[in-house]
PDB file of C-alpha atoms in Angstrom:
ATOM      1  CA  MET I  11       0.000   0.000   0.000  1.00  0.00           C
ATOM      2  CA  ASP I  12       1.302   3.490  -0.874  1.00  0.00           C
ATOM      3  CA  ASP I  13       2.606   5.185   2.298  1.00  0.00           C
ATOM      4  CA  SER I  14       1.105   8.490   1.111  1.00  0.00           C
ATOM      5  CA  SER I  15      -2.401   7.040   0.807  1.00  0.00           C
ATOM      6  CA  GLU I  16      -5.201   8.089   3.122  1.00  0.00           C
ATOM      7  CA  GLY I  17      -5.297   4.600   4.606  1.00  0.00           C
ATOM      8  CA  SER I  18      -1.613   4.770   5.567  1.00  0.00           C
ATOM      9  CA  LYS I  19      -1.949   8.244   7.047  1.00  0.00           C
ATOM     10  CA  GLU I  20      -4.898   7.096   9.122  1.00  0.00           C
ATOM     11  CA  LEU I  21      -3.001   3.984  10.178  1.00  0.00           C
ATOM     12  CA  VAL I  22      -0.056   6.063  11.433  1.00  0.00           C
ATOM     13  CA  ARG I  23      -2.389   8.359  13.364  1.00  0.00           C
ATOM     14  CA  LEU I  24      -4.151   5.463  15.059  1.00  0.00           C
ATOM     15  CA  TRP I  25      -0.870   3.680  15.780  1.00  0.00           C
ATOM     16  CA  ARG I  26       0.368   6.736  17.639  1.00  0.00           C
ATOM     17  CA  ALA I  27      -2.904   7.251  19.547  1.00  0.00           C
ATOM     18  CA  TRP I  28      -3.106   3.540  20.424  1.00  0.00           C
ATOM     19  CA  ARG I  29       0.421   3.523  21.824  1.00  0.00           C
ATOM     20  CA  THR I  30      -0.214   6.638  23.900  1.00  0.00           C
ATOM     21  CA  ALA I  31      -3.429   5.124  25.270  1.00  0.00           C
ATOM     22  CA  ARG I  32      -1.505   2.045  26.385  1.00  0.00           C
ATOM     23  CA  GLU I  33       1.332   4.120  27.832  1.00  0.00           C
ATOM     24  CA  MET I  34      -1.265   6.144  29.730  1.00  0.00           C
ATOM     25  CA  CYS I  35      -2.753   3.001  31.268  1.00  0.00           C
ATOM     26  CA  LYS I  36       0.654   1.683  32.250  1.00  0.00           C
ATOM     27  CA  ASP I  37       1.638   5.031  33.778  1.00  0.00           C
ATOM     28  CA  ARG I  38      -1.536   4.952  35.860  1.00  0.00           C
ATOM     29  CA  GLY I  39      -0.523   1.562  37.242  1.00  0.00           C
ATOM     30  CA  TYR I  40      -2.241  -1.025  35.062  1.00  0.00           C
ATOM     31  CA  GLU I  41      -0.605  -4.312  34.069  1.00  0.00           C
ATOM     32  CA  LEU I  42       0.877  -3.771  30.616  1.00  0.00           C
ATOM     33  CA  LEU I  43       4.222  -5.011  29.332  1.00  0.00           C
ATOM     34  CA  ASP I  44       6.540  -2.840  27.236  1.00  0.00           C
ATOM     35  CA  GLU I  45       6.304  -5.358  24.382  1.00  0.00           C
ATOM     36  CA  GLU I  46       2.525  -4.850  24.398  1.00  0.00           C
ATOM     37  CA  ILE I  47       3.049  -1.126  23.841  1.00  0.00           C
ATOM     38  CA  GLN I  48       6.184  -0.593  21.786  1.00  0.00           C
ATOM     39  CA  ILE I  49       5.141  -2.373  18.619  1.00  0.00           C
ATOM     40  CA  SER I  50       6.273  -1.200  15.203  1.00  0.00           C
ATOM     41  CA  LEU I  51       3.990   0.352  12.616  1.00  0.00           C
ATOM     42  CA  GLU I  52       4.289  -2.816  10.538  1.00  0.00           C
ATOM     43  CA  GLN I  53       3.234  -4.974  13.502  1.00  0.00           C
ATOM     44  CA  PHE I  54       0.324  -2.611  14.130  1.00  0.00           C
ATOM     45  CA  ARG I  55      -0.710  -2.889  10.479  1.00  0.00           C
ATOM     46  CA  GLU I  56      -0.641  -6.688  10.631  1.00  0.00           C
ATOM     47  CA  GLN I  57      -2.750  -6.821  13.795  1.00  0.00           C
ATOM     48  CA  TYR I  58      -5.190  -3.943  13.406  1.00  0.00           C
ATOM     49  CA  ALA I  59      -5.621  -3.066   9.714  1.00  0.00           C
ATOM     50  CA  ASP I  60      -8.437  -4.400   7.568  1.00  0.00           C
ATOM     51  CA  GLY I  61      -8.063  -5.812   4.069  1.00  0.00           C
ATOM     52  CA  SER I  62      -7.889  -2.373   2.481  1.00  0.00           C
ATOM     53  CA  GLY I  63      -5.155  -1.175   4.850  1.00  0.00           C
ATOM     54  CA  TYR I  64      -7.334   1.049   7.015  1.00  0.00           C
ATOM     55  CA  PRO I  65      -7.167   0.625  10.811  1.00  0.00           C
ATOM     56  CA  ASP I  66     -10.002  -1.375  12.360  1.00  0.00           C
ATOM     57  CA  ARG I  67     -10.850   0.462  15.573  1.00  0.00           C
ATOM     58  CA  LYS I  68     -12.902  -2.430  16.941  1.00  0.00           C
ATOM     59  CA  LYS I  69      -9.775  -4.587  17.008  1.00  0.00           C
ATOM     60  CA  MET I  70      -7.872  -1.843  18.853  1.00  0.00           C
ATOM     61  CA  ALA I  71      -9.984  -2.055  22.030  1.00  0.00           C
ATOM     62  CA  PHE I  72      -8.236  -3.512  25.074  1.00  0.00           C
ATOM     63  CA  SER I  73      -8.578  -4.021  28.814  1.00  0.00           C
ATOM     64  CA  ALA I  74      -6.019  -4.035  31.630  1.00  0.00           C
ATOM     65  CA  ARG I  75      -6.021  -4.982  35.300  1.00  0.00           C
ATOM     66  CA  PRO I  76      -4.531  -2.811  38.040  1.00  0.00           C
ATOM     67  CA  THR I  77      -1.220  -3.873  39.543  1.00  0.00           C
ATOM     68  CA  GLU I  78      -0.994  -4.748  43.240  1.00  0.00           C
ATOM     69  CA  ASP I  79       0.718  -1.402  43.868  1.00  0.00           C
ATOM     70  CA  MET I  80      -2.159   0.429  42.195  1.00  0.00           C
ATOM     71  CA  ILE I  81      -4.723  -1.524  44.215  1.00  0.00           C
ATOM     72  CA  GLU I  82      -2.906  -0.586  47.430  1.00  0.00           C
ATOM     73  CA  LYS I  83      -2.738   3.079  46.422  1.00  0.00           C
ATOM     74  CA  TYR I  84      -6.508   3.247  45.960  1.00  0.00           C
ATOM     75  CA  LYS I  85      -7.366   1.609  49.276  1.00  0.00           C
ATOM     76  CA  ASP I  86      -8.906   3.612  52.110  1.00  0.00           C
ATOM     77  CA  PRO I  87      -6.593   3.418  55.164  1.00  0.00           C
ATOM     78  CA  LYS I  88      -9.587   4.073  57.409  1.00  0.00           C
ATOM     79  CA  ALA I  89     -11.320   0.978  56.023  1.00  0.00           C
ATOM     80  CA  PRO I  90      -8.516  -1.494  55.206  1.00  0.00           C
ATOM     81  CA  ASP I  91     -10.929  -4.386  54.688  1.00  0.00           C
ATOM     82  CA  SER I  92     -13.050  -2.560  52.124  1.00  0.00           C
ATOM     83  CA  PRO I  93     -12.435  -3.092  48.382  1.00  0.00           C
ATOM     84  CA  SER I  94      -9.929  -0.854  46.635  1.00  0.00           C
ATOM     85  CA  ALA I  95     -11.483   2.003  44.648  1.00  0.00           C
ATOM     86  CA  ILE I  96      -9.999   0.735  41.401  1.00  0.00           C
ATOM     87  CA  GLY I  97     -10.467  -2.169  39.012  1.00  0.00           C
ATOM     88  CA  THR I  98     -10.119  -3.323  35.413  1.00  0.00           C
ATOM     89  CA  ILE I  99     -10.091  -0.633  32.739  1.00  0.00           C
ATOM     90  CA  TRP I 100     -11.674  -0.915  29.270  1.00  0.00           C
ATOM     91  CA  VAL I 101     -10.380   1.256  26.399  1.00  0.00           C
ATOM     92  CA  GLU I 102     -12.328   1.570  23.156  1.00  0.00           C
ATOM     93  CA  PHE I 103     -11.801   3.540  19.940  1.00  0.00           C
ATOM     94  CA  ASN I 104     -14.676   4.998  17.930  1.00  0.00           C
ATOM     95  CA  GLY I 105     -14.327   6.358  14.401  1.00  0.00           C
ATOM     96  CA  ASP I 106     -17.922   7.491  13.738  1.00  0.00           C
ATOM     97  CA  ALA I 107     -18.324  10.841  11.980  1.00  0.00           C
ATOM     98  CA  ASN I 108     -20.776  11.911  14.696  1.00  0.00           C
ATOM     99  CA  VAL I 109     -20.629  10.714  18.300  1.00  0.00           C
ATOM    100  CA  GLY I 110     -23.787  11.322  20.296  1.00  0.00           C
ATOM    101  CA  ILE I 111     -26.017   9.726  22.887  1.00  0.00           C
ATOM    102  CA  LYS I 112     -26.371   6.425  21.001  1.00  0.00           C
ATOM    103  CA  GLN I 113     -22.636   5.680  20.823  1.00  0.00           C
ATOM    104  CA  LEU I 114     -21.850   6.778  24.361  1.00  0.00           C
ATOM    105  CA  ARG I 115     -24.819   4.900  25.817  1.00  0.00           C
ATOM    106  CA  GLN I 116     -23.710   1.702  24.076  1.00  0.00           C
ATOM    107  CA  PHE I 117     -20.211   2.195  25.446  1.00  0.00           C
ATOM    108  CA  CYS I 118     -21.466   2.826  28.986  1.00  0.00           C
ATOM    109  CA  GLN I 119     -23.691  -0.249  28.809  1.00  0.00           C
ATOM    110  CA  HIS I 120     -20.735  -2.382  27.723  1.00  0.00           C
ATOM    111  CA  VAL I 121     -18.613  -1.075  30.596  1.00  0.00           C
ATOM    112  CA  ASP I 122     -21.394  -1.663  33.115  1.00  0.00           C
ATOM    113  CA  GLN I 123     -22.503  -5.087  31.871  1.00  0.00           C
ATOM    114  CA  ASN I 124     -18.933  -6.393  31.881  1.00  0.00           C
ATOM    115  CA  GLN I 125     -18.276  -4.806  35.284  1.00  0.00           C
ATOM    116  CA  PHE I 126     -15.267  -2.789  34.228  1.00  0.00           C
ATOM    117  CA  TYR I 127     -14.393  -0.227  36.884  1.00  0.00           C
ATOM    118  CA  THR I 128     -13.283   2.416  34.360  1.00  0.00           C
ATOM    119  CA  GLY I 129     -14.128   2.963  30.709  1.00  0.00           C
ATOM    120  CA  VAL I 130     -12.048   5.139  28.360  1.00  0.00           C
ATOM    121  CA  PHE I 131     -13.838   6.210  25.180  1.00  0.00           C
ATOM    122  CA  ILE I 132     -11.502   7.559  22.473  1.00  0.00           C
ATOM    123  CA  SER I 133     -13.250   9.154  19.507  1.00  0.00           C
ATOM    124  CA  ALA I 134     -12.199  10.661  16.201  1.00  0.00           C
ATOM    125  CA  VAL I 135     -14.568  13.623  16.715  1.00  0.00           C
ATOM    126  CA  PRO I 136     -15.785  15.408  19.868  1.00  0.00           C
ATOM    127  CA  VAL I 137     -18.613  13.798  21.820  1.00  0.00           C
ATOM    128  CA  THR I 138     -21.732  15.974  21.774  1.00  0.00           C
ATOM    129  CA  PRO I 139     -22.532  17.888  25.007  1.00  0.00           C
ATOM    130  CA  SER I 140     -25.887  16.104  25.278  1.00  0.00           C
ATOM    131  CA  ALA I 141     -24.152  12.711  25.170  1.00  0.00           C
ATOM    132  CA  LEU I 142     -21.713  13.716  27.901  1.00  0.00           C
ATOM    133  CA  LYS I 143     -24.670  14.379  30.206  1.00  0.00           C
ATOM    134  CA  ILE I 144     -25.464  10.661  30.423  1.00  0.00           C
ATOM    135  CA  ILE I 145     -22.098   9.834  32.040  1.00  0.00           C
ATOM    136  CA  PRO I 146     -23.234  10.586  35.634  1.00  0.00           C
ATOM    137  CA  THR I 147     -25.996   7.985  35.240  1.00  0.00           C
ATOM    138  CA  VAL I 148     -23.503   5.077  35.027  1.00  0.00           C
ATOM    139  CA  LEU I 149     -22.117   5.472  38.553  1.00  0.00           C
ATOM    140  CA  PRO I 150     -20.232   3.805  40.216  1.00  0.00           C
ATOM    141  CA  ARG I 151     -18.464   3.199  36.887  1.00  0.00           C
ATOM    142  CA  ILE I 152     -15.947   5.845  35.827  1.00  0.00           C
ATOM    143  CA  ILE I 153     -16.240   7.009  32.223  1.00  0.00           C
ATOM    144  CA  GLU I 154     -13.543   9.117  30.554  1.00  0.00           C
ATOM    145  CA  THR I 155     -13.523  10.573  27.050  1.00  0.00           C
ATOM    146  CA  PHE I 156     -10.562  11.517  24.872  1.00  0.00           C
ATOM    147  CA  LEU I 157     -10.057  12.734  21.332  1.00  0.00           C
ATOM    148  CA  GLU I 158      -7.693  10.724  19.160  1.00  0.00           C
ATOM    149  CA  GLN I 159      -5.824  13.877  18.187  1.00  0.00           C
ATOM    150  CA  ASP I 160      -5.042  14.585  21.854  1.00  0.00           C
ATOM    151  CA  LEU I 161      -3.266  11.232  22.133  1.00  0.00           C
ATOM    152  CA  LEU I 162      -1.058  11.531  19.056  1.00  0.00           C
ATOM    153  CA  VAL I 163       1.764  12.715  21.327  1.00  0.00           C
ATOM    154  CA  ASN I 164       2.372  11.519  24.880  1.00  0.00           C
ATOM    155  CA  ILE I 165       2.583  14.767  26.832  1.00  0.00           C
ATOM    156  CA  THR I 166       4.517  13.145  29.679  1.00  0.00           C
ATOM    157  CA  ARG I 167       7.449  12.516  27.330  1.00  0.00           C
ATOM    158  CA  HIS I 168       7.963  16.246  26.728  1.00  0.00           C
ATOM    159  CA  GLU I 169      11.007  17.646  28.519  1.00  0.00           C
ATOM    160  CA  LEU I 170       9.047  20.650  29.808  1.00  0.00           C
ATOM    161  CA  VAL I 171       6.365  18.538  31.496  1.00  0.00           C
ATOM    162  CA  PRO I 172       7.383  17.674  35.088  1.00  0.00           C
ATOM    163  CA  LYS I 173       6.746  14.250  36.584  1.00  0.00           C
ATOM    164  CA  HIS I 174       3.333  13.880  38.250  1.00  0.00           C
ATOM    165  CA  VAL I 175       2.785  11.235  40.931  1.00  0.00           C
ATOM    166  CA  LEU I 176      -0.610  10.462  42.463  1.00  0.00           C
ATOM    167  CA  LEU I 177      -0.594  10.286  46.266  1.00  0.00           C
ATOM    168  CA  SER I 178      -2.528   7.570  48.057  1.00  0.00           C
ATOM    169  CA  LYS I 179      -5.108   8.606  50.664  1.00  0.00           C
ATOM    170  CA  GLU I 180      -2.611   7.737  53.378  1.00  0.00           C
ATOM    171  CA  GLU I 181       0.150   9.807  51.741  1.00  0.00           C
ATOM    172  CA  LYS I 182      -2.267  12.699  51.310  1.00  0.00           C
ATOM    173  CA  ALA I 183      -3.235  12.578  55.010  1.00  0.00           C
ATOM    174  CA  LYS I 184       0.422  12.572  56.073  1.00  0.00           C
ATOM    175  CA  LEU I 185       1.168  15.520  53.798  1.00  0.00           C
ATOM    176  CA  LEU I 186      -1.669  17.608  55.241  1.00  0.00           C
ATOM    177  CA  GLU I 187      -0.658  16.662  58.783  1.00  0.00           C
ATOM    178  CA  ARG I 188       2.996  17.498  58.178  1.00  0.00           C
ATOM    179  CA  TYR I 189       2.245  21.009  56.930  1.00  0.00           C
ATOM    180  CA  ARG I 190      -0.864  21.486  59.093  1.00  0.00           C
ATOM    181  CA  LEU I 191      -3.011  22.250  56.095  1.00  0.00           C
ATOM    182  CA  LYS I 192      -6.518  21.625  54.905  1.00  0.00           C
ATOM    183  CA  GLU I 193      -6.725  20.156  51.426  1.00  0.00           C
ATOM    184  CA  SER I 194      -8.478  23.306  50.221  1.00  0.00           C
ATOM    185  CA  GLN I 195      -5.340  25.289  51.106  1.00  0.00           C
ATOM    186  CA  LEU I 196      -3.262  23.416  48.550  1.00  0.00           C
ATOM    187  CA  PRO I 197      -2.736  24.808  45.041  1.00  0.00           C
ATOM    188  CA  ARG I 198      -5.264  23.289  42.647  1.00  0.00           C
ATOM    189  CA  ILE I 199      -5.378  21.341  39.436  1.00  0.00           C
ATOM    190  CA  GLN I 200      -8.536  20.990  37.364  1.00  0.00           C
ATOM    191  CA  VAL I 201      -9.795  17.511  36.410  1.00  0.00           C
ATOM    192  CA  THR I 202      -9.782  18.820  32.836  1.00  0.00           C
ATOM    193  CA  ASP I 203      -6.043  19.612  32.952  1.00  0.00           C
ATOM    194  CA  PRO I 204      -4.213  17.471  30.354  1.00  0.00           C
ATOM    195  CA  MET I 205      -2.021  15.816  33.012  1.00  0.00           C
ATOM    196  CA  ALA I 206      -5.002  15.239  35.303  1.00  0.00           C
ATOM    197  CA  LYS I 207      -6.835  13.537  32.428  1.00  0.00           C
ATOM    198  CA  TYR I 208      -3.770  11.492  31.528  1.00  0.00           C
ATOM    199  CA  LEU I 209      -3.479  10.154  35.085  1.00  0.00           C
ATOM    200  CA  GLY I 210      -7.237   9.775  35.533  1.00  0.00           C
ATOM    201  CA  LEU I 211      -7.235  12.037  38.581  1.00  0.00           C
ATOM    202  CA  ARG I 212     -10.447  12.248  40.591  1.00  0.00           C
ATOM    203  CA  ARG I 213     -11.764  15.194  42.544  1.00  0.00           C
ATOM    204  CA  GLY I 214     -10.193  15.345  45.998  1.00  0.00           C
ATOM    205  CA  GLN I 215      -7.009  13.518  45.057  1.00  0.00           C
ATOM    206  CA  VAL I 216      -3.589  15.115  45.475  1.00  0.00           C
ATOM    207  CA  VAL I 217      -0.778  14.830  42.948  1.00  0.00           C
ATOM    208  CA  LYS I 218       2.914  15.397  43.646  1.00  0.00           C
ATOM    209  CA  ILE I 219       4.739  17.354  40.934  1.00  0.00           C
ATOM    210  CA  ILE I 220       8.503  16.869  40.757  1.00  0.00           C
ATOM    211  CA  ARG I 221      10.437  19.585  38.936  1.00  0.00           C
ATOM    212  CA  ARG I 222      14.083  20.077  38.164  1.00  0.00           C
ATOM    213  CA  SER I 223      15.910  22.935  39.871  1.00  0.00           C
ATOM    214  CA  VAL I 224      19.286  24.446  39.009  1.00  0.00           C
ATOM    215  CA  THR I 225      20.034  25.060  42.698  1.00  0.00           C
ATOM    216  CA  ALA I 226      18.213  22.223  44.484  1.00  0.00           C
ATOM    217  CA  GLY I 227      18.428  19.489  41.847  1.00  0.00           C
ATOM    218  CA  ARG I 228      14.770  18.557  42.247  1.00  0.00           C
ATOM    219  CA  TYR I 229      11.887  19.957  44.246  1.00  0.00           C
ATOM    220  CA  ALA I 230       8.307  18.876  44.789  1.00  0.00           C
ATOM    221  CA  SER I 231       5.035  20.743  44.883  1.00  0.00           C
ATOM    222  CA  TYR I 232       1.493  19.454  45.365  1.00  0.00           C
ATOM    223  CA  ARG I 233      -1.857  20.053  43.665  1.00  0.00           C
ATOM    224  CA  TRP I 234      -5.369  19.271  44.889  1.00  0.00           C
ATOM    225  CA  CYS I 235      -7.656  18.017  42.119  1.00  0.00           C
ATOM    226  CA  ILE I 236     -10.979  19.821  41.781  1.00  0.00           C
TER     227      ILE I 236
END
């Protein structure tokens, strides 16, 4: 197939978005091996392209389980015997020209019926505002939406983006106690911030941001997610 064809261009775009989606899940703490992520374009074509050379988004869907470390991080120290607030994630790609209530409802039903804890819906076009309104109705499932174009580049690999590390509830409590602060006194980060979306931050969580310093080597700051 001609590398300048529309099919090849689309394949490259989806290959990049697919890899970033998998890197994002691994960075959050899900069980994914490097060899499951760092596949070549040719390998991607063999596995996910249809007969005409176009990417088949249905084949690109995947799930991943949280690691033991991730499960521990999402446990409530005040209720150690209660289940961790995390579980298997389901990631799905949608290439429809219009994405509305029908597509998002089908996705939410799939996530709920298969008891995935989190669903990530990645679309070629923006989801309509009316469709986004149905997300609160699928609680306790967590539904996230991304645009393919926003995943073409992994923002965490940029040299100007500092490392972000989610604190567990226990680490958050110790931080507030150490500095005698209320969480509302911490600097804030919006759930819509690109790094907050990448890490799947939830309201009330605290993230540690590690920056480089010419004088101190490295220093940390903290943000409360709202």
